[in-house]
Short mmCIF file of C-alpha atoms in Angstrom, two decimals:
data_model
loop_
_atom_site.label_atom_id
_atom_site.label_comp_id
_atom_site.label_asym_id
_atom_site.label_seq_id
_atom_site.Cartn_x
_atom_site.Cartn_y
_atom_site.Cartn_z
CA MET T 1316 0.00 0.00 0.00
CA ASP T 1317 1.57 3.25 -1.13
CA GLU T 1318 -0.21 5.15 1.64
CA LEU T 1319 1.53 3.07 4.31
CA ASP T 1320 4.91 3.42 2.61
CA PHE T 1321 4.48 7.20 2.55
CA LEU T 1322 3.45 7.30 6.22
CA LYS T 1323 6.50 5.24 7.11
CA CYS T 1324 8.62 7.77 5.23
CA VAL T 1325 7.17 10.69 7.17
CA PHE T 1326 7.62 9.02 10.54
CA ILE T 1327 11.12 7.65 9.89
CA VAL T 1328 12.28 11.12 8.80
CA LEU T 1329 10.84 12.60 12.00
CA MET T 1330 12.55 9.87 14.01
CA VAL T 1331 15.92 10.62 12.44
CA ALA T 1332 15.42 14.38 12.84
CA PHE T 1333 14.85 14.20 16.58
CA HIS T 1334 17.50 11.56 17.14
CA LEU T 1335 19.89 14.33 16.15
CA ILE T 1336 20.77 15.60 19.62
CA TYR T 1337 21.46 19.11 18.36
CA ILE T 1338 17.91 19.39 17.01
CA GLY T 1339 16.26 17.62 19.93
CA ASP T 1340 17.96 19.94 22.44
CA ARG T 1341 17.15 23.04 20.41
CA TYR T 1342 13.47 22.17 19.97
CA PRO T 1343 12.48 20.11 23.04
CA TYR T 1344 8.74 20.80 22.77
CA ALA T 1345 8.63 19.79 19.12
CA LYS T 1346 10.54 16.63 20.06
CA GLN T 1347 8.03 15.85 22.79
CA LEU T 1348 5.16 16.32 20.33
CA VAL T 1349 6.72 14.14 17.64
CA TYR T 1350 7.52 11.41 20.17
CA THR T 1351 3.84 11.41 21.13
CA PHE T 1352 2.77 10.09 17.74
CA HIS T 1353 5.61 8.87 15.53
CA ILE T 1354 6.49 5.68 17.46
CA PRO T 1355 2.80 4.84 18.14
CA ALA T 1356 2.10 5.28 14.43
CA PHE T 1357 4.97 2.95 13.52
CA LEU T 1358 3.72 0.37 16.01
CA LEU T 1359 0.19 0.59 14.61
CA ILE T 1360 1.48 0.05 11.07
CA SER T 1361 3.76 -2.80 12.17
CA GLY T 1362 0.88 -4.51 13.99
CA TYR T 1363 -1.35 -4.08 10.98
CA LEU T 1364 1.23 -5.55 8.60
CA VAL T 1365 2.42 -8.54 10.68
CA ASN T 1366 1.45 -11.75 8.90
CA LEU T 1367 0.15 -14.20 11.49
CA ALA T 1368 -1.16 -16.61 8.84
CA LYS T 1369 2.30 -17.94 8.00
CA PRO T 1370 3.24 -21.52 8.85
CA VAL T 1371 5.23 -21.82 12.08
CA ARG T 1372 8.56 -22.39 10.39
CA GLU T 1373 8.17 -19.45 8.02
CA PHE T 1374 6.99 -17.15 10.81
CA LEU T 1375 9.95 -18.07 13.03
CA ARG T 1376 12.26 -17.48 10.08
CA THR T 1377 10.85 -13.95 9.74
CA CYS T 1378 11.47 -13.33 13.45
CA TRP T 1379 14.97 -14.75 13.15
CA TRP T 1380 15.93 -12.25 10.47
CA ILE T 1381 14.78 -9.44 12.73
CA PHE T 1382 16.69 -10.99 15.61
CA VAL T 1383 20.01 -11.20 13.73
CA PRO T 1384 20.38 -7.47 12.93
CA TYR T 1385 18.93 -6.68 16.35
CA VAL T 1386 21.57 -8.74 18.18
CA LEU T 1387 24.42 -7.36 16.10
CA MET T 1388 23.39 -3.71 16.35
CA GLU T 1389 22.20 -3.79 19.97
CA SER T 1390 25.44 -5.51 21.02
CA GLY T 1391 27.44 -2.78 19.33
CA TYR T 1392 25.29 -0.08 20.90
CA VAL T 1393 25.67 -1.51 24.42
CA VAL T 1394 29.44 -1.81 24.09
CA MET T 1395 29.69 1.69 22.60
CA SER T 1396 27.57 3.19 25.40
CA ALA T 1397 30.11 2.01 27.97
CA PHE T 1398 32.87 4.11 26.40
CA LEU T 1399 31.18 7.00 24.61
CA PRO T 1400 28.91 9.78 25.96
CA VAL T 1401 25.62 8.07 25.05
CA ARG T 1402 22.46 9.14 26.86
CA ASP T 1403 21.19 6.46 29.26
CA GLY T 1404 24.42 4.55 28.75
CA ILE T 1405 25.90 2.00 31.14
CA ASP T 1406 28.65 2.68 33.66
CA THR T 1407 30.28 -0.73 33.61
CA LEU T 1408 30.36 -3.41 30.92
CA ASP T 1409 30.10 -6.93 32.28
CA VAL T 1410 28.39 -10.11 31.15
CA PRO T 1411 25.22 -9.82 33.33
CA THR T 1412 24.67 -6.20 32.24
CA PHE T 1413 25.30 -7.06 28.61
CA MET T 1414 22.89 -10.02 28.63
CA ASN T 1415 20.24 -7.99 30.45
CA LYS T 1416 20.36 -5.23 27.86
CA LEU T 1417 20.46 -7.65 24.95
CA PHE T 1418 17.59 -9.95 25.90
CA LEU T 1419 15.45 -8.19 28.52
CA HIS T 1420 15.82 -4.42 28.61
CA PRO T 1421 17.39 -3.08 25.39
CA LEU T 1422 19.43 0.08 25.40
CA GLY T 1423 18.95 2.78 22.81
CA PRO T 1424 16.60 2.80 19.81
CA TYR T 1425 16.72 -0.95 19.18
CA TRP T 1426 14.09 -1.54 21.85
CA TYR T 1427 11.63 -1.20 18.96
CA LEU T 1428 12.88 -4.40 17.32
CA HIS T 1429 12.80 -6.16 20.69
CA THR T 1430 9.15 -5.10 21.17
CA LEU T 1431 8.34 -6.05 17.58
CA MET T 1432 9.65 -9.60 18.04
CA LEU T 1433 8.09 -10.01 21.47
CA GLY T 1434 4.69 -8.71 20.36
CA SER T 1435 4.72 -10.79 17.17
CA LEU T 1436 5.53 -14.01 19.02
CA CYS T 1437 2.78 -13.36 21.57
CA ALA T 1438 0.23 -12.59 18.86
CA TYR T 1439 1.23 -15.64 16.82
CA GLY T 1440 0.90 -17.84 19.90
CA VAL T 1441 -2.59 -16.51 20.58
CA LYS T 1442 -3.61 -16.93 16.95
CA TRP T 1443 -2.19 -20.47 16.86
CA ALA T 1444 -3.95 -21.42 20.11
CA GLY T 1445 -7.22 -20.12 18.69
CA ARG T 1446 -7.15 -22.75 15.94
CA TYR T 1447 -7.28 -25.60 18.44
CA SER T 1448 -9.51 -24.27 21.20
CA CYS T 1449 -12.66 -22.31 21.96
CA LEU T 1450 -10.71 -19.10 21.17
CA SER T 1451 -11.49 -19.20 17.46
CA ASP T 1452 -13.63 -16.07 17.88
CA THR T 1453 -11.69 -12.90 17.03
CA TYR T 1454 -12.95 -10.97 20.07
CA ARG T 1455 -11.86 -13.72 22.45
CA GLN T 1456 -8.47 -13.83 20.82
CA LEU T 1457 -8.10 -10.05 21.24
CA LEU T 1458 -9.05 -10.33 24.91
CA LEU T 1459 -6.48 -13.08 25.41
CA LEU T 1460 -3.86 -11.08 23.51
CA SER T 1461 -4.57 -8.05 25.72
CA ALA T 1462 -4.08 -10.22 28.81
CA VAL T 1463 -0.80 -11.62 27.45
CA PHE T 1464 0.46 -8.14 26.58
CA ALA T 1465 -0.46 -6.92 30.09
CA LEU T 1466 1.44 -9.85 31.61
CA VAL T 1467 4.51 -9.20 29.47
CA SER T 1468 4.58 -5.44 30.08
CA VAL T 1469 3.13 -4.87 33.57
CA VAL T 1470 4.25 -8.02 35.37
CA PHE T 1471 7.52 -8.93 33.66
CA HIS T 1472 8.43 -5.40 32.41
CA LEU T 1473 9.76 -6.72 29.10
CA ALA T 1474 8.13 -3.96 27.04
CA ALA T 1475 6.41 -0.64 27.62
CA PRO T 1476 2.62 -1.00 28.05
CA SER T 1477 2.03 1.88 25.64
CA SER T 1478 4.11 0.18 22.93
CA LEU T 1479 2.20 -3.08 23.13
CA PHE T 1480 -1.07 -1.13 23.28
CA TYR T 1481 -0.42 0.47 19.88
CA TYR T 1482 1.05 -2.68 18.39
CA GLY T 1483 -2.04 -4.58 19.55
CA GLY T 1484 -4.21 -1.85 18.06
CA GLY T 1485 -2.67 -2.47 14.65
CA ILE T 1486 -3.27 -6.22 15.02
CA ALA T 1487 -6.89 -5.60 16.06
CA LEU T 1488 -7.42 -3.41 13.01
CA ARG T 1489 -6.03 -6.14 10.75
CA TRP T 1490 -8.18 -8.83 12.40
CA SER T 1491 -11.27 -6.64 12.01
CA GLY T 1492 -10.95 -6.92 8.23
CA LEU T 1493 -10.81 -3.15 7.71
CA ARG T 1494 -8.27 -1.59 5.41
CA PHE T 1495 -5.91 0.77 7.17
CA THR T 1496 -7.18 3.69 5.10
CA ASP T 1497 -10.81 2.85 5.94
CA PHE T 1498 -10.13 3.48 9.61
CA PHE T 1499 -7.54 6.24 9.23
CA ARG T 1500 -8.87 8.75 6.73
CA GLY T 1501 -6.81 11.57 5.30
CA SER T 1502 -8.16 15.04 5.98
CA TRP T 1503 -6.62 18.50 6.25
CA TRP T 1504 -9.27 19.28 8.87
CA SER T 1505 -7.22 17.11 11.21
CA LEU T 1506 -4.41 19.68 11.16
CA PRO T 1507 -6.11 22.48 13.18
CA VAL T 1508 -7.47 19.94 15.67
CA LEU T 1509 -3.98 18.47 16.03
CA ALA T 1510 -2.59 21.96 16.61
CA LEU T 1511 -5.17 22.63 19.34
CA LEU T 1512 -4.24 19.44 21.17
CA ALA T 1513 -0.52 19.99 20.68
CA VAL T 1514 -0.39 23.33 22.49
CA CYS T 1515 -1.16 21.70 25.85
CA PRO T 1516 1.85 19.88 27.36
CA ALA T 1517 -0.45 17.57 29.34
CA HIS T 1518 -1.67 16.08 26.06
CA LEU T 1519 1.81 14.99 24.98
CA ASP T 1520 1.60 11.51 26.45
CA ARG T 1521 1.08 8.63 24.04
CA PHE T 1522 -0.66 6.51 26.68
CA THR T 1523 -3.60 8.88 27.21
CA LEU T 1524 -6.77 9.58 25.24
CA ALA T 1525 -5.20 12.82 24.04
CA GLY T 1526 -2.12 10.92 22.90
CA VAL T 1527 -4.27 8.43 21.00
CA ALA T 1528 -6.14 11.31 19.36
CA ILE T 1529 -2.88 13.04 18.41
CA THR T 1530 -1.62 9.82 16.83
CA TYR T 1531 -4.83 9.39 14.83
CA LEU T 1532 -4.76 13.01 13.67
CA ALA T 1533 -1.06 12.85 12.70
CA ILE T 1534 -1.75 9.79 10.54
CA SER T 1535 -4.75 11.56 9.02
CA VAL T 1536 -2.62 14.59 8.12
CA GLY T 1537 0.04 12.30 6.65
CA LEU T 1538 -2.54 10.61 4.42
CA ALA T 1539 -3.90 14.00 3.33
CA LEU T 1540 -0.37 15.09 2.44
CA PHE T 1541 0.17 11.96 0.36
CA SER T 1542 -2.99 12.55 -1.66
CA SER T 1543 -2.02 16.21 -2.25
CA LEU T 1544 1.59 15.85 -3.31
CA PRO T 1545 2.55 15.52 -6.98
CA LYS T 1546 3.57 11.97 -7.85
CA LYS T 1547 7.07 13.07 -8.84
CA ILE T 1548 7.63 14.20 -5.25
CA SER T 1549 5.74 11.47 -3.41
CA ARG T 1550 7.66 8.74 -5.24
CA TYR T 1551 10.80 9.72 -3.34
CA GLY T 1552 8.81 9.34 -0.14
CA LEU T 1553 7.81 5.84 -1.24
CA LEU T 1554 11.47 4.97 -1.79
CA ILE T 1555 12.32 5.97 1.77
CA GLY T 1556 9.19 4.34 3.17
CA ARG T 1557 10.03 0.98 1.61
CA ASN T 1558 13.44 1.02 3.26
CA THR T 1559 12.51 2.07 6.79
CA PHE T 1560 13.89 -1.14 8.33
CA VAL T 1561 17.28 -0.41 6.79
CA ILE T 1562 17.16 3.23 7.90
CA PHE T 1563 16.06 2.30 11.41
CA VAL T 1564 18.87 -0.23 11.86
CA PHE T 1565 21.72 1.92 10.52
CA SER T 1566 20.58 5.45 11.44
CA PRO T 1567 22.23 5.47 14.93
CA ILE T 1568 25.62 5.09 13.22
CA PHE T 1569 25.09 8.11 11.01
CA THR T 1570 23.33 10.29 13.59
CA LEU T 1571 26.37 9.75 15.81
CA LEU T 1572 28.71 10.70 12.98
CA SER T 1573 26.63 13.78 12.19
CA ARG T 1574 27.56 15.29 15.56
CA GLY T 1575 30.89 16.18 14.04
CA MET T 1576 29.13 18.53 11.62
CA VAL T 1577 27.48 20.64 14.31
CA PRO T 1578 30.36 23.19 14.61
CA TRP T 1579 30.13 23.87 10.88
CA PHE T 1580 26.59 25.20 11.25
CA ARG T 1581 26.88 27.33 14.39
CA PHE T 1582 26.51 30.44 12.21
CA GLU T 1583 22.88 29.50 11.41
CA PRO T 1584 20.85 30.00 14.60
CA THR T 1585 17.71 28.01 13.76
CA GLY T 1586 19.50 24.71 13.12
CA MET T 1587 17.39 24.09 10.01
CA LEU T 1588 20.37 24.09 7.68
CA PHE T 1589 22.12 21.53 9.85
CA LEU T 1590 18.91 19.49 9.93
CA ALA T 1591 18.60 19.45 6.14
CA VAL T 1592 22.23 18.42 5.62
CA ALA T 1593 22.19 15.87 8.44
CA LEU T 1594 18.98 14.26 7.17
CA CYS T 1595 20.47 13.86 3.71
CA PHE T 1596 23.65 12.47 5.24
CA VAL T 1597 21.86 9.93 7.44
CA LEU T 1598 19.33 8.75 4.85
CA THR T 1599 21.90 8.51 2.06
CA GLY T 1600 24.34 6.75 4.35
CA CYS T 1601 21.79 4.14 5.44
CA LEU T 1602 20.59 3.42 1.91
CA GLY T 1603 24.16 3.39 0.64
CA MET T 1604 25.22 0.88 3.29
CA ALA T 1605 22.29 -1.40 2.38
CA GLY T 1606 23.19 -1.13 -1.30
CA TRP T 1607 26.82 -1.97 -0.54
CA MET T 1608 25.73 -5.03 1.47
CA ASP T 1609 23.56 -6.18 -1.45
CA LYS T 1610 26.41 -5.71 -3.93
CA CYS T 1611 28.93 -7.55 -1.74
CA HIS T 1612 26.49 -10.41 -1.05
CA VAL T 1613 26.50 -9.69 2.69
CA SER T 1614 22.75 -9.10 2.92
CA ARG T 1615 21.90 -12.81 2.93
CA TYR T 1616 23.82 -13.19 6.21
CA PHE T 1617 22.54 -9.99 7.83
CA TRP T 1618 18.95 -9.70 6.58
CA GLY T 1619 18.30 -13.21 5.26
CA LYS T 1620 17.75 -11.83 1.75
CA ALA T 1621 19.98 -11.66 -1.29
CA ARG T 1622 18.80 -8.09 -1.87
CA MET T 1623 17.50 -5.83 0.90
CA LEU T 1624 17.43 -2.38 -0.70
CA GLN T 1625 13.97 -1.75 -2.15
CA GLY T 1626 13.54 0.46 -5.20
CA LEU T 1627 10.57 1.69 -7.21
CA SER T 1628 8.84 -0.07 -10.07
CA GLU T 1629 9.06 1.39 -13.56
CA THR T 1630 5.43 2.51 -13.40
CA GLU T 1631 6.24 4.64 -10.38
#
């Protein structure tokens, strides 16, 4: 669905923008607003797109090829955080701390992949159990899934309750049989309502009714933008949106490297010039690294695919 690819583009660009510490520190309120909806929107889309109808072996293979880049990148991030000035880093690097961060409480942005795998396995287990029990009814399965998610997040603290709430919302939407764009409708009227909610700091919490409304409205505005843009422009958004996994995995490397460019842009007080250059640097770097891995036949060992970088069809 082109609409989903475009939404993923919008939200991954916002993620990269506010992972740039220079921008996040300069515009803290904007960062708080974006963090209210961009991760929930990604989780909704991920929940909607997860394929729970796959055979067990194929489903586990899909999870495995999320696990492999997760382990490699999270391991590097944990080790790096012990020696470099990383926010929320660790003071000492030992085996118990390393294993805790890798398997239970991830450090840095890769918690998203951890939550994605955990939520997918829980949902697949519930769906599988429903085939052989009285839980064949969709509503009963959703109730059981909610209970499992509550157990995982509230009791065992393996994921944030808000993250599993939005991920489960995407799954529920998929199980309902509705298309994503039947539930989330693009409208420019969502923009002034979003602005009204955004001016109140108390609303900037993703796990409140206001946060849910802000997420819905942000998706609505994104869909309206997609339908309004000329195709020659939106096609570049589709290119980015189809490679969000690649960008998500590699972006911490390039956002860290972009810190070295900050002194070059001190003359421009708004930080927008730095933002534009840094975004191009990060996105190009991530896509370039994926292309290099494809060309050198490394992708099959990292992603489980001979070719990971997604392009556009000739018709687009």
